[in-house]
Short mmCIF file of C-alpha atoms and ligand atoms in Angstrom, two decimals:
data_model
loop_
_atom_site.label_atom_id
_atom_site.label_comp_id
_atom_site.label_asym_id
_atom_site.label_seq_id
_atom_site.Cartn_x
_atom_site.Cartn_y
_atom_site.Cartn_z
CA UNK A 1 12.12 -23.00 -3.10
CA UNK A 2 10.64 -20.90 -0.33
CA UNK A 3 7.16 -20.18 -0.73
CA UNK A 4 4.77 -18.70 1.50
CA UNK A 5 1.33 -20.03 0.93
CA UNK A 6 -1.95 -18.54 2.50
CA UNK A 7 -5.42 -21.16 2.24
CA UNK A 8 -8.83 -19.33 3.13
CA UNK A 9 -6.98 -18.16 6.66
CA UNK A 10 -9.66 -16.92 9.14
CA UNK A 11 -9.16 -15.71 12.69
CA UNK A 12 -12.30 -14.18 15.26
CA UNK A 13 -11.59 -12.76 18.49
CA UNK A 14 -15.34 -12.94 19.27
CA UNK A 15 -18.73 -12.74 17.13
CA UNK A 16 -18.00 -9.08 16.65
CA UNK A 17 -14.11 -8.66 16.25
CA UNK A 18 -13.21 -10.86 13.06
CA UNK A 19 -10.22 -8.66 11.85
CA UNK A 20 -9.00 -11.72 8.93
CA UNK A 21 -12.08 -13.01 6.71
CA UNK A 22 -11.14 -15.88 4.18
CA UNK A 23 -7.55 -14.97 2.94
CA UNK A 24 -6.11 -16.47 0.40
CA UNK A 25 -2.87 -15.52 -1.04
CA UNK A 26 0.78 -16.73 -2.28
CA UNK A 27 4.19 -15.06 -1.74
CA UNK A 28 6.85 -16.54 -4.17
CA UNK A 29 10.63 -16.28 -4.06
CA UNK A 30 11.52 -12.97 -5.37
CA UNK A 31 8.28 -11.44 -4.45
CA UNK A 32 7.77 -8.55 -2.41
CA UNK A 33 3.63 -8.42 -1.04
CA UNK A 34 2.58 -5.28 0.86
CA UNK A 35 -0.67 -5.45 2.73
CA UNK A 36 -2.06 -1.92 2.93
CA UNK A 37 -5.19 -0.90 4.36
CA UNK A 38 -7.09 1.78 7.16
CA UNK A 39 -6.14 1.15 10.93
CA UNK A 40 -8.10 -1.99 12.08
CA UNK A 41 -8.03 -3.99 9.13
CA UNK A 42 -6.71 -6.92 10.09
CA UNK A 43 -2.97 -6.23 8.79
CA UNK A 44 -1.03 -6.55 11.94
CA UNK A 45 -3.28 -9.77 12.23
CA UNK A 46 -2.62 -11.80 9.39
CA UNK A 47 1.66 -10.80 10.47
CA UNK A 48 1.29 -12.30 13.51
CA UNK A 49 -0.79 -15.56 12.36
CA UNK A 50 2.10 -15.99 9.66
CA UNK A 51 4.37 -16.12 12.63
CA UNK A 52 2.68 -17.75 14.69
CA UNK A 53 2.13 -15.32 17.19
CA UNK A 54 -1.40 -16.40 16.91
CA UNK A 55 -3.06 -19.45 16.25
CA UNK A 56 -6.14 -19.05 13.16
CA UNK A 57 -9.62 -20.08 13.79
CA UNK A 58 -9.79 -21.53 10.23
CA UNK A 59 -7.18 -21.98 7.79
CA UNK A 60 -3.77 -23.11 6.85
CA UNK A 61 0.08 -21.79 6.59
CA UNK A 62 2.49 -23.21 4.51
CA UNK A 63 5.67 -21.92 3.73
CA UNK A 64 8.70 -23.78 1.34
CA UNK A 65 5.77 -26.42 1.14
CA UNK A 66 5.44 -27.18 4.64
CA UNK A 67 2.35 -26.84 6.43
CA UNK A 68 3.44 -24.36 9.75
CA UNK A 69 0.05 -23.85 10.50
CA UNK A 70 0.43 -25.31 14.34
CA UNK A 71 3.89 -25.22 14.71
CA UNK A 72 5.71 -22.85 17.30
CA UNK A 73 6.83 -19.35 15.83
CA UNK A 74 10.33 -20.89 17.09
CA UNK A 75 10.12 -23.75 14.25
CA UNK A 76 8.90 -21.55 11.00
CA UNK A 77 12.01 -19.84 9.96
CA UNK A 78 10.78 -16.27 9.94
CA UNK A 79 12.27 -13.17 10.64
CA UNK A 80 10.12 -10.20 11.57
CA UNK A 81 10.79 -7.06 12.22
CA UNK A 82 8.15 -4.19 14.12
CA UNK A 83 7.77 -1.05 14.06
CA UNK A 84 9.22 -0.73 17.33
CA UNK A 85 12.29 -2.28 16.76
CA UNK A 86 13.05 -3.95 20.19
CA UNK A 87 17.05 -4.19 20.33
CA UNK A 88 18.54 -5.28 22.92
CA UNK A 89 19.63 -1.84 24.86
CA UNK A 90 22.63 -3.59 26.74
CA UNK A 91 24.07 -4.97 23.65
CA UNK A 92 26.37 -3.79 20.51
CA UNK A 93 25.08 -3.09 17.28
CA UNK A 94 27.38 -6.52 16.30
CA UNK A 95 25.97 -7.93 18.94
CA UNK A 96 22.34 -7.65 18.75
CA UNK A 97 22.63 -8.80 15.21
CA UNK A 98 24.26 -11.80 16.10
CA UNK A 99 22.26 -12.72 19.00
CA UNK A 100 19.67 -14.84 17.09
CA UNK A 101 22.85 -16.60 15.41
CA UNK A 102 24.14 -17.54 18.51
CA UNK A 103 20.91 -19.57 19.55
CA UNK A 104 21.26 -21.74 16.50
CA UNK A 105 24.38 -22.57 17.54
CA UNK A 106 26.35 -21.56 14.26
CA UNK A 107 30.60 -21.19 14.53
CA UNK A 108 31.55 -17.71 14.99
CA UNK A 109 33.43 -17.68 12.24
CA UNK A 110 30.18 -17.97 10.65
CA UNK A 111 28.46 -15.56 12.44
CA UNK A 112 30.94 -13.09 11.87
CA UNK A 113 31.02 -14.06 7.96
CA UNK A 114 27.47 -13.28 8.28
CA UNK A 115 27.13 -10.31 10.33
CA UNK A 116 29.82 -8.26 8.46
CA UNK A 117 28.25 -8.93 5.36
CA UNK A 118 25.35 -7.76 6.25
CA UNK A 119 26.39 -4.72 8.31
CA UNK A 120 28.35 -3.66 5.05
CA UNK A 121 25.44 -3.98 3.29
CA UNK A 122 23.28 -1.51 5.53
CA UNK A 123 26.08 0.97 6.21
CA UNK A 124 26.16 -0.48 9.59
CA UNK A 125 29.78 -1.00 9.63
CA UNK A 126 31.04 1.55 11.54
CA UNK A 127 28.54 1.69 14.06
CA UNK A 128 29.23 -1.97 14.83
CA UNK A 129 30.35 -1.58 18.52
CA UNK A 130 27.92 1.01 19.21
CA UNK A 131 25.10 0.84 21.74
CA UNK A 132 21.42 1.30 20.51
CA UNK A 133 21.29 4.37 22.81
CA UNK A 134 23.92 6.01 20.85
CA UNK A 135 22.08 5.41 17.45
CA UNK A 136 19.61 7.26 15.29
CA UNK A 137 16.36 6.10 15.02
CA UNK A 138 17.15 5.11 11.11
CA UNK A 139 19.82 3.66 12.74
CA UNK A 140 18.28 1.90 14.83
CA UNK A 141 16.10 0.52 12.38
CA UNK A 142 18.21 -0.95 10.04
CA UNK A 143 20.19 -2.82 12.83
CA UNK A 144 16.45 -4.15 13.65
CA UNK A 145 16.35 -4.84 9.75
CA UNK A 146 20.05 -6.30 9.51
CA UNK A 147 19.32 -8.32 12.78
CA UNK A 148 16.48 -9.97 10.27
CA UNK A 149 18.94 -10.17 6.87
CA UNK A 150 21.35 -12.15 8.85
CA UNK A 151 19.01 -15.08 10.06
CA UNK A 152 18.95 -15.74 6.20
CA UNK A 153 14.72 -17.18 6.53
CA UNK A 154 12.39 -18.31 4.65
CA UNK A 155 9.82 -15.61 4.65
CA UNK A 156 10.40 -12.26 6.13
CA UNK A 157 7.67 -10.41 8.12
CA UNK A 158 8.06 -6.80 8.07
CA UNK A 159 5.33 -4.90 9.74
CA UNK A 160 5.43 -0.98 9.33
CA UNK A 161 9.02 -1.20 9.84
CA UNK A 162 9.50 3.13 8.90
CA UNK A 163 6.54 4.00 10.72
CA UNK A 164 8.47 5.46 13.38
CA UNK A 165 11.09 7.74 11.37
CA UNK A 166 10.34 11.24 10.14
CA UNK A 167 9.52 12.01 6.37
CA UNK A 168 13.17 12.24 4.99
CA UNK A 169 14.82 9.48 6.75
CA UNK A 170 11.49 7.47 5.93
CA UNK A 171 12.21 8.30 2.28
CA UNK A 172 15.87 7.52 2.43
CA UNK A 173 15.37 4.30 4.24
CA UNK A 174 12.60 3.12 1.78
CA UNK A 175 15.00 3.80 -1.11
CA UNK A 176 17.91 1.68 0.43
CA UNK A 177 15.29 -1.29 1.27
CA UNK A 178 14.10 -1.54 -2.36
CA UNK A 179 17.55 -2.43 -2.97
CA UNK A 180 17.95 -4.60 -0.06
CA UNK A 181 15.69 -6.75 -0.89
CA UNK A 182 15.97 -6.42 -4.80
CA UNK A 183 18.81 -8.96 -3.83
CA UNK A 184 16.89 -11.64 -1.63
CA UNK A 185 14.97 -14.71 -2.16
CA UNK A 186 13.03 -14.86 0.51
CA UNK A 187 9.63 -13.91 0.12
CA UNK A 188 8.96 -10.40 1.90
CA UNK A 189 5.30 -9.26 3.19
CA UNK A 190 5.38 -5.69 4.34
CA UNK A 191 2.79 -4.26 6.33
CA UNK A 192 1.91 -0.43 6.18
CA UNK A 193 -0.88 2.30 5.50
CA UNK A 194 1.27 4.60 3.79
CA UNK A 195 0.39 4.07 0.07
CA UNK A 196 3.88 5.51 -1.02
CA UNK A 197 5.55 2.78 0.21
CA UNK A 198 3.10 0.44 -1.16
CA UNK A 199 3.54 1.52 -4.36
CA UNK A 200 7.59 2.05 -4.68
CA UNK A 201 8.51 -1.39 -2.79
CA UNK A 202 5.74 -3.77 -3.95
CA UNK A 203 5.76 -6.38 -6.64
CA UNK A 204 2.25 -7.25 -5.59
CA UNK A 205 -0.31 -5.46 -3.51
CA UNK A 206 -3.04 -7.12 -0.85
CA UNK A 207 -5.59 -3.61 -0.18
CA UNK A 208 -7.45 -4.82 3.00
CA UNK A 209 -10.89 -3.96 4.02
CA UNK A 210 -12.67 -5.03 6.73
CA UNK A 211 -10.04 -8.14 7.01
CA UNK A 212 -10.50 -9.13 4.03
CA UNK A 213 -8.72 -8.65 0.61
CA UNK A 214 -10.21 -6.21 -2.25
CA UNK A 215 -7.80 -6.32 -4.55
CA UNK A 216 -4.09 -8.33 -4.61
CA UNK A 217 -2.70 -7.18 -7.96
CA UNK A 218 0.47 -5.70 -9.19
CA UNK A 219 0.70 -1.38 -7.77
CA UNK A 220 0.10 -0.51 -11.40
CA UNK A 221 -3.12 -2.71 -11.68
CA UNK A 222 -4.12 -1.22 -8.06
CA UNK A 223 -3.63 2.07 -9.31
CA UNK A 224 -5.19 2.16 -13.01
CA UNK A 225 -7.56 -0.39 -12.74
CA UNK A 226 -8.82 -0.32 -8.88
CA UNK A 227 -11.36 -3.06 -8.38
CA UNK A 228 -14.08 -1.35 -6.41
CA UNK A 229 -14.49 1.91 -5.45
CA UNK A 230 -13.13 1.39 -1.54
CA UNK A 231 -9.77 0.90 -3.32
CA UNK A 232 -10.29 3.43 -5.44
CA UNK A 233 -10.76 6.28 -3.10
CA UNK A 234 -7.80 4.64 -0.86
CA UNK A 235 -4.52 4.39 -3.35
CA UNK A 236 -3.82 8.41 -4.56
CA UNK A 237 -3.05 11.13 -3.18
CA UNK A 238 -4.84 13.27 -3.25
CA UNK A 239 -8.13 11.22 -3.70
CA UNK A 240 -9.69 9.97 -6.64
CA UNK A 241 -12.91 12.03 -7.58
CA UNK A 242 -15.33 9.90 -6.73
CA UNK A 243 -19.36 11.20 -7.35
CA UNK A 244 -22.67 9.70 -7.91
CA UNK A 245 -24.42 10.78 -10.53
CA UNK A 246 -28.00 9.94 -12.39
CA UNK A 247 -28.10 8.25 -15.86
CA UNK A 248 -30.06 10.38 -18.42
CA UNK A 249 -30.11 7.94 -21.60
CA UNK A 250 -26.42 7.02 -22.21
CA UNK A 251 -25.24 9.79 -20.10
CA UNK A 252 -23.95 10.59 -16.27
CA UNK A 253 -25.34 13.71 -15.55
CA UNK A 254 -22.93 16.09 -14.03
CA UNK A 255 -25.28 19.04 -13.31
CA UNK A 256 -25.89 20.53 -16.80
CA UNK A 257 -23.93 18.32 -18.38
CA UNK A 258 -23.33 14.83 -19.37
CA UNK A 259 -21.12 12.36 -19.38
CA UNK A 260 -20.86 9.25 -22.21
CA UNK A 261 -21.43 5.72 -20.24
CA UNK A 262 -19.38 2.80 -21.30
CA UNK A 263 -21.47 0.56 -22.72
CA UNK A 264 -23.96 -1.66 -20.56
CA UNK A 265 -26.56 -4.23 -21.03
CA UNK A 266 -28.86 -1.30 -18.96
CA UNK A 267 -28.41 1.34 -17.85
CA UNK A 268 -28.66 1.92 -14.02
CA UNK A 269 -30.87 4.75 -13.15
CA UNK A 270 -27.43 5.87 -11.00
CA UNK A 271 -23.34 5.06 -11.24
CA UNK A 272 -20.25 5.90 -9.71
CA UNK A 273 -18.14 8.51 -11.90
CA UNK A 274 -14.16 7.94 -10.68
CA UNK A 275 -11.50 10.48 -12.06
CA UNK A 276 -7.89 11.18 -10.54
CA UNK A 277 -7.40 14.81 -10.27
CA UNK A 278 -3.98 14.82 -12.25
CA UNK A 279 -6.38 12.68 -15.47
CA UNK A 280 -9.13 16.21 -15.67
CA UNK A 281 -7.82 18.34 -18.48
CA UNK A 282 -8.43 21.59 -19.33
CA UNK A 283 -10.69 21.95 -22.35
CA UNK A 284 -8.31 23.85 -25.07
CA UNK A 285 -7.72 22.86 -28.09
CA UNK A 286 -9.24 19.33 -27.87
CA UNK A 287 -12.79 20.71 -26.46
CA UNK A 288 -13.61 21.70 -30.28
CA UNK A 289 -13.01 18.10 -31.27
CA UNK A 290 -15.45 16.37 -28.46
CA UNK A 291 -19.25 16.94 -28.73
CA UNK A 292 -20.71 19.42 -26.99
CA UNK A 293 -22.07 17.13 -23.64
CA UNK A 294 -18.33 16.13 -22.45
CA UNK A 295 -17.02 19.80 -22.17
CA UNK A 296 -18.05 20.78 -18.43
CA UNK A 297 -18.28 24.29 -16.88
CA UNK A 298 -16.87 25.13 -13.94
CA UNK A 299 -15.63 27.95 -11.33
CA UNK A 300 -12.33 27.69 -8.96
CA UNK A 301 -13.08 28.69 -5.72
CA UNK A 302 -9.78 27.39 -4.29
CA UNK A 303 -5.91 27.00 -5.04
CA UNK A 304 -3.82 24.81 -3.11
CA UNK A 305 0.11 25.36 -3.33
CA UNK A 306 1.38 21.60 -3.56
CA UNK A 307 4.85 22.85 -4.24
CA UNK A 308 5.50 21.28 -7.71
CA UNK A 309 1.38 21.24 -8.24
CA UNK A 310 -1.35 22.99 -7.53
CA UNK A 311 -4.59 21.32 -6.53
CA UNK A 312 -7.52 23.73 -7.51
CA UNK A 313 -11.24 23.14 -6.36
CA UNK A 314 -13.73 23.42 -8.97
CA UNK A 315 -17.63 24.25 -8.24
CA UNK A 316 -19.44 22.53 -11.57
CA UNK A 317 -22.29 24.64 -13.16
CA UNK A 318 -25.65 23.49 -12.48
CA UNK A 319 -24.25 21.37 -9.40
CA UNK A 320 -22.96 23.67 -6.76
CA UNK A 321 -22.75 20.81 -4.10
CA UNK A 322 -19.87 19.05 -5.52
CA UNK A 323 -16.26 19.59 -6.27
CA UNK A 324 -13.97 18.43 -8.97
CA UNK A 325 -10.15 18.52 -7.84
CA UNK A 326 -7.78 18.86 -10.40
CA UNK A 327 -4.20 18.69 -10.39
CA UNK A 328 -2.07 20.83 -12.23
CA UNK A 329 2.07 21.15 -12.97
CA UNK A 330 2.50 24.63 -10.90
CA UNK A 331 4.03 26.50 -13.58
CA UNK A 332 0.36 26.11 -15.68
CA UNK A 333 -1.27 29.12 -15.89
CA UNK A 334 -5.30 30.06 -16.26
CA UNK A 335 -6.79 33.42 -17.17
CA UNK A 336 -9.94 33.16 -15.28
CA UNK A 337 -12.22 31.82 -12.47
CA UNK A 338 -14.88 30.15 -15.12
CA UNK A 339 -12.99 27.10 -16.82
CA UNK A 340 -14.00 23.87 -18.71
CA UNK A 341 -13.11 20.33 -17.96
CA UNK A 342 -13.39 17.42 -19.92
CA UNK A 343 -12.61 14.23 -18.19
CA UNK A 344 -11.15 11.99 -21.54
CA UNK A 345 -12.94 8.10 -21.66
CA UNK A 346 -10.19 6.18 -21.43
CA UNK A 347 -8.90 7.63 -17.96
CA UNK A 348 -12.75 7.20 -16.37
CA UNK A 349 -13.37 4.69 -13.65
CA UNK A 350 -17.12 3.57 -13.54
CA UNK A 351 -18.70 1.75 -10.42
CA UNK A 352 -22.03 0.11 -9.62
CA UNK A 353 -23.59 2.66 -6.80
CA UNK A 354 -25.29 -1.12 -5.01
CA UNK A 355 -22.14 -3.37 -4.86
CA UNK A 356 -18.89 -0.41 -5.57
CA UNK A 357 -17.70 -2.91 -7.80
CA UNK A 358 -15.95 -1.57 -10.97
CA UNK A 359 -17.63 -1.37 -14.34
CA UNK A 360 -15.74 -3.34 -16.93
CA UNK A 361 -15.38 -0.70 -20.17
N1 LIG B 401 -6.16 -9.71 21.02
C1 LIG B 401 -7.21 -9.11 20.46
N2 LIG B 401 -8.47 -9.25 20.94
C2 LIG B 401 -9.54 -8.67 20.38
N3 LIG B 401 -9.47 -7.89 19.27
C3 LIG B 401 -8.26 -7.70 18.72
C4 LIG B 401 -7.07 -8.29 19.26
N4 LIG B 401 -6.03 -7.91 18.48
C5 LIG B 401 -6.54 -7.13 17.50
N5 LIG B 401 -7.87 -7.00 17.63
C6 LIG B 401 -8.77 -6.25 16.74
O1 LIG B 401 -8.63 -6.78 15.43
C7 LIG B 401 -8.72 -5.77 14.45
C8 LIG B 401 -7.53 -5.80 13.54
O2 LIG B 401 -6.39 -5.41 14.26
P1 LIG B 401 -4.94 -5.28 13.60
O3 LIG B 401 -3.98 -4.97 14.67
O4 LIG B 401 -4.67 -6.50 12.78
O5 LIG B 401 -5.14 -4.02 12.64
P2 LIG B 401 -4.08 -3.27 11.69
O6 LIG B 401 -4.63 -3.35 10.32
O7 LIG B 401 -2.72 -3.81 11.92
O8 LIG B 401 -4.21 -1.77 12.18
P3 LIG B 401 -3.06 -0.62 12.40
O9 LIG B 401 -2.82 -0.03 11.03
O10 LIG B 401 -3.73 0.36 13.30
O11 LIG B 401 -1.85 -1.27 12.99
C9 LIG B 401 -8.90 -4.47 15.21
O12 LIG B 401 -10.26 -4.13 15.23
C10 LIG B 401 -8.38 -4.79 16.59
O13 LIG B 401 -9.00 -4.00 17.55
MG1 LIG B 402 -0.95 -2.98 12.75
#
């Protein structure tokens, strides 16, 4: 079974550049890990070290329960594919996926088992005897990706492979990879910073701080139950609102008003209140129902347009400083600039202010 396997890897370029910290994790057949994380993290990194394109300071590699750690990049069975994807200009688009075939000295009858099947597969077909200057850059990039399918490896590296393609195609291409890979073993880790793509490919997520891991869960975990508040405030779009607030007996205070705690030993004389703008609801019918402290007075100062939303600004009473941002299906109407909120308990995310670790509830 092929197995990618990740022991406490570590790798510093000096005392001050130590972009992978202590990372730990395991890719399984079938399983599809993104690492996503800010520019600098350490993702590009950890791609290279799998491939052995770098050699770790600390740490060890093992894939289909081999240890690679120190063998050539040659001798690991991986197929990678950049964001630049580097075809060979002089070559067909039959060609440059068979090239790496060639070197392992497989029968061309083989090769051309392989390569059609593959080509059919990505709609490359017709383009076969094409020339990569004559080719679309979504084109281009699934010969780079079929050039990868064909070699058949044991762990594919993918690292932001739709970076380089505008919105649409990016879309389009996402969509067809999903189902590319819905139909390979071979573990996949995808590299990106688009949380999109995190989120619709992924079976399991890596978030990356600093070089090293916040969270590795499934997307749903990463999204309803973020771990600290750094992962918080970087899966969602648009962001999470994220404020600190004082604790007034059992309650946040959110300018005049308060906000129930989830029950703690003690209470911190500050916390960090999370809430997704599309979770803040309108206080209608159910405001009557809550006690008075959890219905929260506001004014809109500003509409955003999202298209199928609309993402309103709302100055709290009491608290002019901050903004709640609430998202709203565009066809909902209001009557007038002074609303109230209520942010419902269950949909709350609570973090220490010290540590920005989450608050179990
Ligand atoms: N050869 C090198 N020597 C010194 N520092 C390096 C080297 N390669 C990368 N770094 C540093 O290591 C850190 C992590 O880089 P890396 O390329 O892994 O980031 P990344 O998460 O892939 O970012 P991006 O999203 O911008 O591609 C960065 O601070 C980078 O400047
Ligand atoms: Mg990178």
């Amino acid at each position: 079974m092929s197995k990618l396997e990740i022991k406490n890897l570590n790798k510093t370029y000096n005392p001050k550049v130590v972009p992978v910290k202590d990372i730990s994790l395991d890719v399984s057949e079938g399983e599809f890990l993104t690492l996503l994380g800010p520019s600098g993290c350490g993702k590009s990194t950890i791609l290279r070290l799998i491939a052995g394109l770098e050699q770790p300071t600390r740490g060890e590699i093992r894939i289909a329960d081999r240890n690679v750690t120190h063998l050539r990049p040659g001798d690991r069975n991986i197929a990678m594919v950049f964001q630049s994807y580097a075809l060979y200009p002089h070559m067909t688009v039959y060609e440059n996926m068979a090239s790496s075939l060639k070197l392992r000295k497989i029968s061309s009858a083989e090769i051309h088992r392989l390569v059609t099947e593959v080509a059919e597969s990505l709609g490359l077909t017709e383009l076969a005897d094409r020339k990569p200057g004559k080719l679309s850059g979504g084109q281009r990039q699934r010969v780079a990706l079929g050039r990868a399918l064909v070699r058949q490896p044991a762990v594919f590296l993918l690292d932001e492979p739709l970076s380089n393609l505008d919105a649409l195609l990016r879309e389009k291409v996402r969509a067809e990879l999903k189902q590319l890979f819905a139909s390979q073993k071979a573990p996949v880790v995808y590299v990106t910073h688009d949380q999109t793509e995190a989120m619709t490919l992924s079976t399991k997520v890596a978030v990356l701080n600093n070089g090293s891991i916040q969270q590795l869960d499934s997307p749903h975990l990463i999204y309803n139950r973020p771990a600290n508040q750094f992962v918080a405030g970087f899966v969602g779009s648009p962001q999470m609102n994220l404020f600190v607030l004082k604790c007034q007996g059992n309650f946040a205070m959110l300018g005049d008003f308060g906000v129930a705690l989830p029950n703690m030993p003690t209470v911190p004389p500050e916390i960090v209140l999370g809430i997704r703008p599309e979770n803040v609801c309108f206080a209608g019918e159910e405001a009557g129902k809550m006690p008075a402290p959890q219905v929260i007075k506001g004014e809109v100062y500003l509409v955003e347009n999202l298209g199928m939303q609309n993402l309103i600004s709302i100055r709290i009473k009491g608290l002019e400083s901050l903004t709640v941002r609430v998202l709203l299906p565009g066809d909902r109407q209001w009557n007038s600039e002074s609303i109230e909120l209520i942010f419902p308990p269950q949909l709350i995310h609570w973090f220490d202010v010290k540590t920005g670790e989450r608050i179990p509830d």
